[in-house]
CSV table of C-alpha atoms and ligand atoms in Angstrom, one decimal:
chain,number,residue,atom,x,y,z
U,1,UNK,CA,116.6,114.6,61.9
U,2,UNK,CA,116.9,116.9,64.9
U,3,UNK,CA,119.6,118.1,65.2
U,4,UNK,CA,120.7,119.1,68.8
U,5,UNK,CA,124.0,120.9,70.9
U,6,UNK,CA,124.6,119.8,74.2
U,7,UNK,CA,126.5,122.5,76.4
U,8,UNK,CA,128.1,120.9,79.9
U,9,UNK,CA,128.0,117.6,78.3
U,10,UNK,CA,130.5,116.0,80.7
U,11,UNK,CA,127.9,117.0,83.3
U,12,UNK,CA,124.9,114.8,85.1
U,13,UNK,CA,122.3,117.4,83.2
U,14,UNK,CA,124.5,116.6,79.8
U,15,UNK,CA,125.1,113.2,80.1
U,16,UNK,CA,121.5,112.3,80.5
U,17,UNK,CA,120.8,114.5,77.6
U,18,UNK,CA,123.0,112.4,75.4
U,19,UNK,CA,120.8,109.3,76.8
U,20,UNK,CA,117.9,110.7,75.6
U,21,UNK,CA,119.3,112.3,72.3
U,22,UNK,CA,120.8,108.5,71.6
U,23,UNK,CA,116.5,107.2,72.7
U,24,UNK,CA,115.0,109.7,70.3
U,25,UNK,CA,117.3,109.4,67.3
U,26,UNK,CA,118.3,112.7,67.2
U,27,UNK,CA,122.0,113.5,65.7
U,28,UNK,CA,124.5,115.2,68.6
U,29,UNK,CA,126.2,118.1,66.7
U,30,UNK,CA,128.1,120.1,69.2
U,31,UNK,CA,129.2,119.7,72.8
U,32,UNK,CA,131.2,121.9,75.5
U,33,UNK,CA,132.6,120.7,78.7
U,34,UNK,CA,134.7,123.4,81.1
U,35,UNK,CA,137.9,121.0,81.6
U,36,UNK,CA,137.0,117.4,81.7
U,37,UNK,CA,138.8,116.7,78.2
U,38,UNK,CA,138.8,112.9,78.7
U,39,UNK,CA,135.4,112.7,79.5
U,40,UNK,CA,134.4,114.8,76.7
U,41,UNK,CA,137.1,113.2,73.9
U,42,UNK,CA,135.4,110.0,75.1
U,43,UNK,CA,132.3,111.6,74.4
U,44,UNK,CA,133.1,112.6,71.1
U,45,UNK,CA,134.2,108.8,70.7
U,46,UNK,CA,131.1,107.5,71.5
U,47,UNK,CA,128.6,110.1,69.8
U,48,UNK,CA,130.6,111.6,66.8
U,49,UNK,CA,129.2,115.5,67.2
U,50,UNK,CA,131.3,117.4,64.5
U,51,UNK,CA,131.9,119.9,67.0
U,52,UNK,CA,133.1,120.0,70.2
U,53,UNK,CA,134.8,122.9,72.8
U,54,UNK,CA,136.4,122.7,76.6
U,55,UNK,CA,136.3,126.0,77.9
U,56,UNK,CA,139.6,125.5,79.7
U,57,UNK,CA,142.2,126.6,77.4
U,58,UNK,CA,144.8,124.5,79.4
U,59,UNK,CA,143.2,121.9,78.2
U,60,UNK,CA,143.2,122.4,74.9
U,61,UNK,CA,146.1,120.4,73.4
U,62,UNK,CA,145.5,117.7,75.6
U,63,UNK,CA,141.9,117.2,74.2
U,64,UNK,CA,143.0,117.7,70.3
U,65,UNK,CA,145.6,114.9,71.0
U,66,UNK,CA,142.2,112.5,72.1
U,67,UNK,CA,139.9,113.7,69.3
U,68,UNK,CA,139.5,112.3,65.7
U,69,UNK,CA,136.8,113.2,62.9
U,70,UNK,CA,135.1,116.0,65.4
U,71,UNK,CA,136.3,120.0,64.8
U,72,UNK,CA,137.4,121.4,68.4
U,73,UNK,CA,137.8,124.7,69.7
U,74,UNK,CA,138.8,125.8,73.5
U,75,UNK,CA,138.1,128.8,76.0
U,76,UNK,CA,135.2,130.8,76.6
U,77,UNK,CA,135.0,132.1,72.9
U,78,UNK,CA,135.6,128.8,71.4
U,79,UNK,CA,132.5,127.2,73.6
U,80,UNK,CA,130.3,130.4,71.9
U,81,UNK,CA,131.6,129.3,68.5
U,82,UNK,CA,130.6,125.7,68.7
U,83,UNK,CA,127.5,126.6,69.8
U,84,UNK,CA,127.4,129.0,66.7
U,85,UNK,CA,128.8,125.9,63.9
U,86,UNK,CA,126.8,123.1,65.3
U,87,UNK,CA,123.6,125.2,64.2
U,88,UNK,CA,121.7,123.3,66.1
U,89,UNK,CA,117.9,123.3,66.3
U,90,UNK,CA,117.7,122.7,69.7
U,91,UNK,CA,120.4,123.6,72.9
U,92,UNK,CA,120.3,122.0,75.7
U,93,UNK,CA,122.2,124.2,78.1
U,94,UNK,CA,123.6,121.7,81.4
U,95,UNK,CA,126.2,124.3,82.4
U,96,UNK,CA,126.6,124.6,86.0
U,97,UNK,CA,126.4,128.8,87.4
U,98,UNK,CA,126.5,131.8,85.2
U,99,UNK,CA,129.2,130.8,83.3
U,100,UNK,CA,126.1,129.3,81.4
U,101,UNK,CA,124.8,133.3,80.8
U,102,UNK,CA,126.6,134.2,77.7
U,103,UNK,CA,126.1,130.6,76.4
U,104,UNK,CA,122.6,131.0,76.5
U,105,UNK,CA,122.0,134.3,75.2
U,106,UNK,CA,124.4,132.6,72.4
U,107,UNK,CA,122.0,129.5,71.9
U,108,UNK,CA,119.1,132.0,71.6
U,109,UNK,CA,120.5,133.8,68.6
U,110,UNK,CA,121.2,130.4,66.6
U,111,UNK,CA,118.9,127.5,67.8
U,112,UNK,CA,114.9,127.7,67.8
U,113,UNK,CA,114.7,126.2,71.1
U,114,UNK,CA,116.8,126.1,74.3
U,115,UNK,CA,116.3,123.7,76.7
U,116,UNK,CA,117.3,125.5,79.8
U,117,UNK,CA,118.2,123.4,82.8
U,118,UNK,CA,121.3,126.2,83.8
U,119,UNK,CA,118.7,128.1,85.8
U,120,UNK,CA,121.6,130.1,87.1
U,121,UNK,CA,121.2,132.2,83.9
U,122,UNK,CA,117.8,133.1,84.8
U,123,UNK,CA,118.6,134.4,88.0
U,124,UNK,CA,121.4,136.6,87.1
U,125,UNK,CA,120.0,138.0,83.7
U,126,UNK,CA,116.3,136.8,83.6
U,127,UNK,CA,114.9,139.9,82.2
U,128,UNK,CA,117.5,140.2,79.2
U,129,UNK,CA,116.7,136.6,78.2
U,130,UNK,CA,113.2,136.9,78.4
U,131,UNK,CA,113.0,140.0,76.6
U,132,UNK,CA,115.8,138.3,74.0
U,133,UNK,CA,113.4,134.7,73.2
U,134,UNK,CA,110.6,137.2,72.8
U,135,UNK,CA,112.5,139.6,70.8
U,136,UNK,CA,113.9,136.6,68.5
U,137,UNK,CA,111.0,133.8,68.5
U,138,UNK,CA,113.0,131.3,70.3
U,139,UNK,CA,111.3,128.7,72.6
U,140,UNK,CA,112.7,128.5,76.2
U,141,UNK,CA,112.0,125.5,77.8
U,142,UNK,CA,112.5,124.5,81.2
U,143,UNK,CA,114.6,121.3,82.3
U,144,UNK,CA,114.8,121.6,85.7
U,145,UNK,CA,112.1,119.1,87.0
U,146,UNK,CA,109.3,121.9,88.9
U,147,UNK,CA,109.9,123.9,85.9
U,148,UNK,CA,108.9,121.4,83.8
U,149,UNK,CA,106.0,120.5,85.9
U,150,UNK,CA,104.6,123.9,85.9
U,151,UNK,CA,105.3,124.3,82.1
U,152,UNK,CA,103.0,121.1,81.7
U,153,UNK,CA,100.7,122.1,84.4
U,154,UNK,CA,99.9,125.4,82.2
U,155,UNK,CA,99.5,123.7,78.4
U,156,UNK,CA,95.5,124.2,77.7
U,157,UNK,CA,95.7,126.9,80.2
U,158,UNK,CA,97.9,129.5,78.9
U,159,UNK,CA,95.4,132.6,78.8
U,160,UNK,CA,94.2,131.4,82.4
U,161,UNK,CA,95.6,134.0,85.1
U,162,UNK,CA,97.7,131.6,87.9
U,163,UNK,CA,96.6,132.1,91.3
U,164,UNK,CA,99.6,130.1,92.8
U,165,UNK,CA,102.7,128.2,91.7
U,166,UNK,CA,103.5,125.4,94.1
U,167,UNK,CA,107.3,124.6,93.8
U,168,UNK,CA,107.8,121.2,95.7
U,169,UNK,CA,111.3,120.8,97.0
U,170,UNK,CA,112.2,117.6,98.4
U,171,UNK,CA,114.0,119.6,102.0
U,172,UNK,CA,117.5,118.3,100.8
U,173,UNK,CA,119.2,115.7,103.4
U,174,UNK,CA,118.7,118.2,106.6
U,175,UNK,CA,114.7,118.9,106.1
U,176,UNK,CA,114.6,117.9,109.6
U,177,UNK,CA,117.0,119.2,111.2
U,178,UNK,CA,117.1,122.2,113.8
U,179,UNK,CA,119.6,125.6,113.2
U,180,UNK,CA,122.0,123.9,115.9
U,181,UNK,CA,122.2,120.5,113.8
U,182,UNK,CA,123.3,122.7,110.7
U,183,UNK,CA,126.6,123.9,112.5
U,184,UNK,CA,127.6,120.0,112.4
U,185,UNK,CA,126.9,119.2,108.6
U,186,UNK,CA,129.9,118.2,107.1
U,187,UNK,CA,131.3,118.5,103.2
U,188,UNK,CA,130.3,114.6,102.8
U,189,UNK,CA,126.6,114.9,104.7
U,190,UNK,CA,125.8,118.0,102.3
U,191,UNK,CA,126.6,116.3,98.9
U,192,UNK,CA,124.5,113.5,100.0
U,193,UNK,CA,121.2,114.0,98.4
U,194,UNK,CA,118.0,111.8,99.6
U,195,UNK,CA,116.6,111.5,96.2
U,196,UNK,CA,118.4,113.4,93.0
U,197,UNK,CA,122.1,112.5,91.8
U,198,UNK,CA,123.5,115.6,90.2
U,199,UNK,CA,126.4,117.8,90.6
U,200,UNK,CA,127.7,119.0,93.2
U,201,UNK,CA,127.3,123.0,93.2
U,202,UNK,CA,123.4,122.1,92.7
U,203,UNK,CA,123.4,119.2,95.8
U,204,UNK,CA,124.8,122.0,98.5
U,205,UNK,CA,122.4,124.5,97.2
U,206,UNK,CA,119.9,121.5,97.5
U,207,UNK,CA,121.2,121.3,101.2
U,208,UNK,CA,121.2,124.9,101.9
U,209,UNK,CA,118.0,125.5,99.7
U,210,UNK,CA,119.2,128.4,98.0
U,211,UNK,CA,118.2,125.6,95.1
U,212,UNK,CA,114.5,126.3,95.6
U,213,UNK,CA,115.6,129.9,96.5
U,214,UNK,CA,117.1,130.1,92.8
U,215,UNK,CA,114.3,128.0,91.4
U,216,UNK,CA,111.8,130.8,92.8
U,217,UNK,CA,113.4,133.5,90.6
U,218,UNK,CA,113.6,130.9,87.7
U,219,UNK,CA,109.8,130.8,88.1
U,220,UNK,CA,109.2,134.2,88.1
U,221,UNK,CA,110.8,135.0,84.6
U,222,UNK,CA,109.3,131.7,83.4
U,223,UNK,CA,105.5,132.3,83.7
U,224,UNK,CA,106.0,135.8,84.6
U,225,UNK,CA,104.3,135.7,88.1
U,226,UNK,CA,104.9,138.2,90.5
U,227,UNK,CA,107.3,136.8,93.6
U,228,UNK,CA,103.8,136.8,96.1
U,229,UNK,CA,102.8,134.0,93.4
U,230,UNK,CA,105.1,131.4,94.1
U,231,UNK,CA,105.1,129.2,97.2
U,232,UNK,CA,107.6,127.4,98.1
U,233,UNK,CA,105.9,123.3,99.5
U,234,UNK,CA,108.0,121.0,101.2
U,235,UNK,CA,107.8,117.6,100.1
U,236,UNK,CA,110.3,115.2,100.7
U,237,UNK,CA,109.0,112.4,98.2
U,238,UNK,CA,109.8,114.2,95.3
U,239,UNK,CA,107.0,112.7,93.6
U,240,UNK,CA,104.3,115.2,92.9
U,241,UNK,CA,107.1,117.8,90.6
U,242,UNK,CA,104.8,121.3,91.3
U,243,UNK,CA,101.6,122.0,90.9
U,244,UNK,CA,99.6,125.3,89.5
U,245,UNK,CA,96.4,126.8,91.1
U,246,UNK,CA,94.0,128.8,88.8
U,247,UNK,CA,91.6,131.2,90.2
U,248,UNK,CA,88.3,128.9,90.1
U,249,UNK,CA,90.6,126.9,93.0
U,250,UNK,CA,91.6,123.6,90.7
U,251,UNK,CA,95.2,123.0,91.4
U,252,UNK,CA,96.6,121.3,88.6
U,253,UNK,CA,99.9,118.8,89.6
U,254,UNK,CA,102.6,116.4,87.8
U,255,UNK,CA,103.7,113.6,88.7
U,256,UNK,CA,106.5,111.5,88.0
U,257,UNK,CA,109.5,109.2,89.0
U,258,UNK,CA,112.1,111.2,90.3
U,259,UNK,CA,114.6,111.1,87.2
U,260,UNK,CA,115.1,113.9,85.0
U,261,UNK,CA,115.7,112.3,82.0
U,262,UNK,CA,111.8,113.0,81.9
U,263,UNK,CA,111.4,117.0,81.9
U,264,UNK,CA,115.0,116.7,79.5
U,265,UNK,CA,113.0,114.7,76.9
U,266,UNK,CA,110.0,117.0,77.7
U,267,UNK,CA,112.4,119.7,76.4
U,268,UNK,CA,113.3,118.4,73.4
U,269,UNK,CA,110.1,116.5,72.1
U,270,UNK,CA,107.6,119.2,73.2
U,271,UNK,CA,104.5,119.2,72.6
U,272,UNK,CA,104.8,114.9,71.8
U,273,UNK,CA,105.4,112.7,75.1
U,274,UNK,CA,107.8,109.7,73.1
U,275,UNK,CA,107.8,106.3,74.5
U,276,UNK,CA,110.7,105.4,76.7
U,277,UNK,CA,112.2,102.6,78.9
U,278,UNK,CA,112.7,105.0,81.9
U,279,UNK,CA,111.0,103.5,85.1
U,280,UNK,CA,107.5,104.5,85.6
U,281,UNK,CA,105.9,105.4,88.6
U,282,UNK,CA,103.8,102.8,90.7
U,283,UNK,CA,101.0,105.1,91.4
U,284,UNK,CA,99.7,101.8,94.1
U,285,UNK,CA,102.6,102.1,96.0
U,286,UNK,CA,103.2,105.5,96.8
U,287,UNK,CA,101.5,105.8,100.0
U,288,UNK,CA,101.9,108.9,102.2
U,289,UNK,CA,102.7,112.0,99.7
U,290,UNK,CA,103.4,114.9,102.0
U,291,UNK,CA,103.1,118.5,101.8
U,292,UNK,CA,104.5,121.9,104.4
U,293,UNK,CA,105.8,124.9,104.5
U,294,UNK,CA,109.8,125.2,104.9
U,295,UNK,CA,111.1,126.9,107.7
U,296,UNK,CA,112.7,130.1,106.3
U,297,UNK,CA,114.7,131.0,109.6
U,298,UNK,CA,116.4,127.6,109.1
U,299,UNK,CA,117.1,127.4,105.8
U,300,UNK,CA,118.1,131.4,105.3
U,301,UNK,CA,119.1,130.8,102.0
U,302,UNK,CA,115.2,130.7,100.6
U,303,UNK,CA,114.9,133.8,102.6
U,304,UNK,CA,117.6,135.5,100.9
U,305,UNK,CA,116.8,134.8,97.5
U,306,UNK,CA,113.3,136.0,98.1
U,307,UNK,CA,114.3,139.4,99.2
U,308,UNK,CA,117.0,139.6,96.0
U,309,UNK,CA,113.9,138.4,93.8
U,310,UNK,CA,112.0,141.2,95.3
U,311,UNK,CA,114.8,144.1,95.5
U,312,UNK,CA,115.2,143.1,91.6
U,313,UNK,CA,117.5,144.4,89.4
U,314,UNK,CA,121.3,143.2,89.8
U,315,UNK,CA,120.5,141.9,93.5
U,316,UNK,CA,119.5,138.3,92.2
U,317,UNK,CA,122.4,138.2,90.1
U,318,UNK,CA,124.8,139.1,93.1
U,319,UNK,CA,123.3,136.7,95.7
U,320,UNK,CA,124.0,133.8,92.7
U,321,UNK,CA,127.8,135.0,92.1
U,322,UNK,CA,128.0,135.4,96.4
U,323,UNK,CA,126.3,131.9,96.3
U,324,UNK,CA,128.7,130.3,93.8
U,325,UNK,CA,131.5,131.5,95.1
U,326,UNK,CA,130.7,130.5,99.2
U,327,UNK,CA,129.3,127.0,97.7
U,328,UNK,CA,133.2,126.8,95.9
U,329,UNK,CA,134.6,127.5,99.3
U,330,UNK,CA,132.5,125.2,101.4
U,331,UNK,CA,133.8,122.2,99.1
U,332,UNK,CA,137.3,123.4,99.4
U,333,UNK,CA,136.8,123.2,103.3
U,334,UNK,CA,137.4,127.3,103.4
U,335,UNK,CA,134.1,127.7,105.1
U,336,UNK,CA,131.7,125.9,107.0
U,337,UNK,CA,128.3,125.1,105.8
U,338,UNK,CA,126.6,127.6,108.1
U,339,UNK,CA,128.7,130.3,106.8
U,340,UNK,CA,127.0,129.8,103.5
U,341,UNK,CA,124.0,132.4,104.0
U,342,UNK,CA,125.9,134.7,106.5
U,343,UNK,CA,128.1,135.5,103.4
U,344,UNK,CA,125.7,135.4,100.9
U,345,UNK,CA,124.1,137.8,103.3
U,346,UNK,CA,126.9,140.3,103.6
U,347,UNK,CA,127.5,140.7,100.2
U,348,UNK,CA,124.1,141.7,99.9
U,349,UNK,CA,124.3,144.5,102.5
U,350,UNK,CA,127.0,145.9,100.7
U,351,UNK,CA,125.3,145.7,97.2
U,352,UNK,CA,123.3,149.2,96.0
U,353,UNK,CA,121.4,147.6,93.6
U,354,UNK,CA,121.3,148.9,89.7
U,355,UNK,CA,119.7,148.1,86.4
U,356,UNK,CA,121.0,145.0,84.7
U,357,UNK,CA,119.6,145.1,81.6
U,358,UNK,CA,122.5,144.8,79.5
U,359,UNK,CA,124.9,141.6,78.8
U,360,UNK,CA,128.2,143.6,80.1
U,361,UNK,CA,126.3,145.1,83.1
U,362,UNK,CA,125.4,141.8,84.6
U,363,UNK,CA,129.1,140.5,83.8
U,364,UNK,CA,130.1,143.5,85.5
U,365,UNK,CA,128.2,142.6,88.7
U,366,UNK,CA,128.7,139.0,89.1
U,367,UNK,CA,132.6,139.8,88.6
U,368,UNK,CA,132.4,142.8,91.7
U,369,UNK,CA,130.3,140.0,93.6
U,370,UNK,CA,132.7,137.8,94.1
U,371,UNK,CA,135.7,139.9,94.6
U,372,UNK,CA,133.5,140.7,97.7
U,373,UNK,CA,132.1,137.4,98.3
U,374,UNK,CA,136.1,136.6,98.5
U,375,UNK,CA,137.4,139.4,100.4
U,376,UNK,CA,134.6,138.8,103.1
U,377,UNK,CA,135.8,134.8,102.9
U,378,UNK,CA,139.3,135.8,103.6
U,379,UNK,CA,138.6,138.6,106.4
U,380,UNK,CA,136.3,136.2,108.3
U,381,UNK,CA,138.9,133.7,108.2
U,382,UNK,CA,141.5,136.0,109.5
K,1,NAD,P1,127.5,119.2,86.8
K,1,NAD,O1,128.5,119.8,87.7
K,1,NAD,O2,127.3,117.8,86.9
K,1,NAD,O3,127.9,119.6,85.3
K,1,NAD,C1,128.2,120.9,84.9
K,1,NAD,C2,128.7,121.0,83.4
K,1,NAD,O4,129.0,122.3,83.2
K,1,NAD,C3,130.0,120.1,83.2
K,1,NAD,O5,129.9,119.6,81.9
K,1,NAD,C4,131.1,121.2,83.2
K,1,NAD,O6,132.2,120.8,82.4
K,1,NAD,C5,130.4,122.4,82.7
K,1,NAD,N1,131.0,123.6,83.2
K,1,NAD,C6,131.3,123.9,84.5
K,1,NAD,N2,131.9,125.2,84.6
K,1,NAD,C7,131.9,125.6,83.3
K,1,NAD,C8,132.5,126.8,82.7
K,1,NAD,N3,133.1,127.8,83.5
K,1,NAD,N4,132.4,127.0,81.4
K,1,NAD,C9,131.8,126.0,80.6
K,1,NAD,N5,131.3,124.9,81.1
K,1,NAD,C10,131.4,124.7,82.4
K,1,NAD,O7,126.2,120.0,87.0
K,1,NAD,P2,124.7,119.5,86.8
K,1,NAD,O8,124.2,118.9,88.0
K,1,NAD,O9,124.6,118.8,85.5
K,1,NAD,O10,123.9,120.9,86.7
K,1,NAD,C11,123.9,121.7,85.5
K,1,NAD,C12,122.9,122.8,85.6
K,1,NAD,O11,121.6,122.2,85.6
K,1,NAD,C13,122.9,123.6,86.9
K,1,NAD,O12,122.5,124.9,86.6
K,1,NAD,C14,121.9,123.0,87.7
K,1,NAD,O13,121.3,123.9,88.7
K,1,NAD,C15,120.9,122.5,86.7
K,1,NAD,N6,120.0,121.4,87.1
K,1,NAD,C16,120.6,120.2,87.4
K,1,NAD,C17,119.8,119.1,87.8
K,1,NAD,C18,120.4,117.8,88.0
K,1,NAD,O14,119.7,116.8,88.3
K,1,NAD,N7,121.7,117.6,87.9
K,1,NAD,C19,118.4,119.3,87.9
K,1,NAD,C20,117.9,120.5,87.7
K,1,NAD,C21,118.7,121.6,87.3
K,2,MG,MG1,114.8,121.5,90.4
């Protein structure tokens, strides 16, 4: 039976992977949660994993006191030791931000495959995880639903050179709107999403786009493809997932319902497709699918993670920590949502970039990041 470790289990990415564990039949050995320990002691309840860590140490007693028949450990260290016991042959890393780094480079020394839907680790440190699932044979697969898409768009076609990667992105709820319009959006406009429910970090950067702007970088360590490569395709249906162009000008797409219990199976029964009771998509009523370019001065945040992509070394992984940390304070009502990319932005300036090649050099810069991105918060509020 396969077995399988689910890190951010309490999570929209985790809690669908259970679904689809509990679908396929495979056994659930290990799970993580940050500080959620009723939602993940009612995990353990329902799913039995023999291991289990919150990464909040606070939390710690309170989760023991819930758990029976499952080992548990807590903090940071205790979430890298599950992942270690469980043993499992497949990860599914659902962590939210680069907390999810050391977890993966973790997964990567013990599982055969990681299913990768924390694309924050790729931005930050996609170069040392590249180099690491080369280095030890592991098999990175993508989650996140373009990902996916391209990673099927390419099977059959792996020694074909790609001309173009289409990401789609669906615009987020403001697709439409003008720069004006965005000094108005609200907490409760922005974490409405027209067609994905998912956290809430990932549903601003939907808003903002720094989603697609992270997904962009993702690409580029996934399918190696230089940054000119990847084009970016407004589609607000979120029907057609992305699409590949080869050089004798086919264009290769996938489609799908919007539901990512899809590309999360994909991860785990690749190369089968399994039978499943998800809803399928009525290819006779989709009508109008539509396709354009985003506006860039708009939605700065695509901007700015092109330019990090492109400045390379530890400037992605500084425009994520800046990003995580303005997101954190938009919720919190710190900030307003237009603020977003003008901090993001700052932080940026002030960044000389430097090789991050190594585990404690990337830690290093995310910390420095967001002392900045927080200093610049607090000034500007001032
Ligand atoms: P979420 O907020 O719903 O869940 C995040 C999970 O991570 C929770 O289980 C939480 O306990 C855990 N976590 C948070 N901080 C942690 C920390 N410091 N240490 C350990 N664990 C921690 O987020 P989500 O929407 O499931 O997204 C998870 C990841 O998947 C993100 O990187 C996101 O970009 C990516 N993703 C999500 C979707 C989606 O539909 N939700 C789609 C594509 C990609
Ligand atoms: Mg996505």
């Amino acid at each position: 039976m396969t077995k399988v470790c689910i890190l951010g289990a309490t999570g929209s990415i985790g809690r669908q992977a259970l679904e689809v564990c509990r679908e396929m039949g495979y056994s659930v050995e290990g799970v993580t949660a940050n500080s959620d320990y009723e939602g993940l002691a009612a995990i353990c309840k329902e799913y039995k994993p023999r291991f289990a860590a919150i990464a909040d140490r606070d939390k710690s007693e309170k989760f023991k006191d819930l758990v029976q028949g499952t080992v548990t450990f807590c903090g940071s260290e205790g979430l890298l030791e599950c992942i270690r016991k469980s043993n499992a042959d497949i990860t599914v890393n659902g962590i939210v931000g680069s907390a999810g780094i050391l977890p993966t480079i973790e997964s990567m020394k013990i599982s055969k495959r990681v299913a990768l839907a924390n694309k924050e680790s790729l931005v930050a440190a996609g170069k040392l995880i590249m180099k690491t699932a080369v280095e030890r044979g592991v098999e990175l697969i993508p989650v996140d639903s373009e990902h996916s898409a391209i990673f099927q768009c390419l099977e059959g076609n792996r020694n074909n050179e790609i001309d173009e990667i289409y990401l789609t992105a669906s615009g987020g709820p403001f697709r439409e709107f003008s720069s004006e319009q965005l000094k108005g959006v609200t907490r409760e406009m922005a974490l409405e999403h027209p067609n994905w429910v998912m956290g809430s970090k990932i549903t601003i950067d939907s808003a903002t786009m720094m989603n697609k702007g992270l997904e962009v970088i993702e690409a580029r360590w996934l399918f190696d493809v230089d940054y000119r490569k990847i084009k970016v395709l407004v589609h607000p249906q979120s029907i057609v997932h992305s699409m590949v162009g080869f050089q004798d000008g086919s264009i290769i797409a996938q489609l799908g319902a919007p539901d990512m219990r899809v590309p999360i199976q994909y991860s785990l029964t690749y190369p089968k497709r399994m039978c499943n009771n998800f809803r399928k998509l009525d290819i006779y009523k989709l009508g109008e699918l539509n396709f354009q370019a985003p506006d860039m001065k708009i939605f700065r945040c695509l901007g700015l993670a092109y330019e990090a992509g492109m400045e390379g070394n530890s400037m992605p992984c500084v425009m994520n920590a800046a990003n995580e940390e303005a997101v954190r304070a938009f919720l919190s009502g710190y900030i307003t949502f237009t603020d977003i990319p003008v901090i993001i932005e700052k932080v940026m300036d002030m960044h000389n970039p430097v090789e991050a090649d190594s585990i404690e050099m990337i830690l290093e810069q995310d910390r420095l990041a967001r002392r900045r991105t927080h200093k610049i918060i607090k000034e500007d509020l001032n």
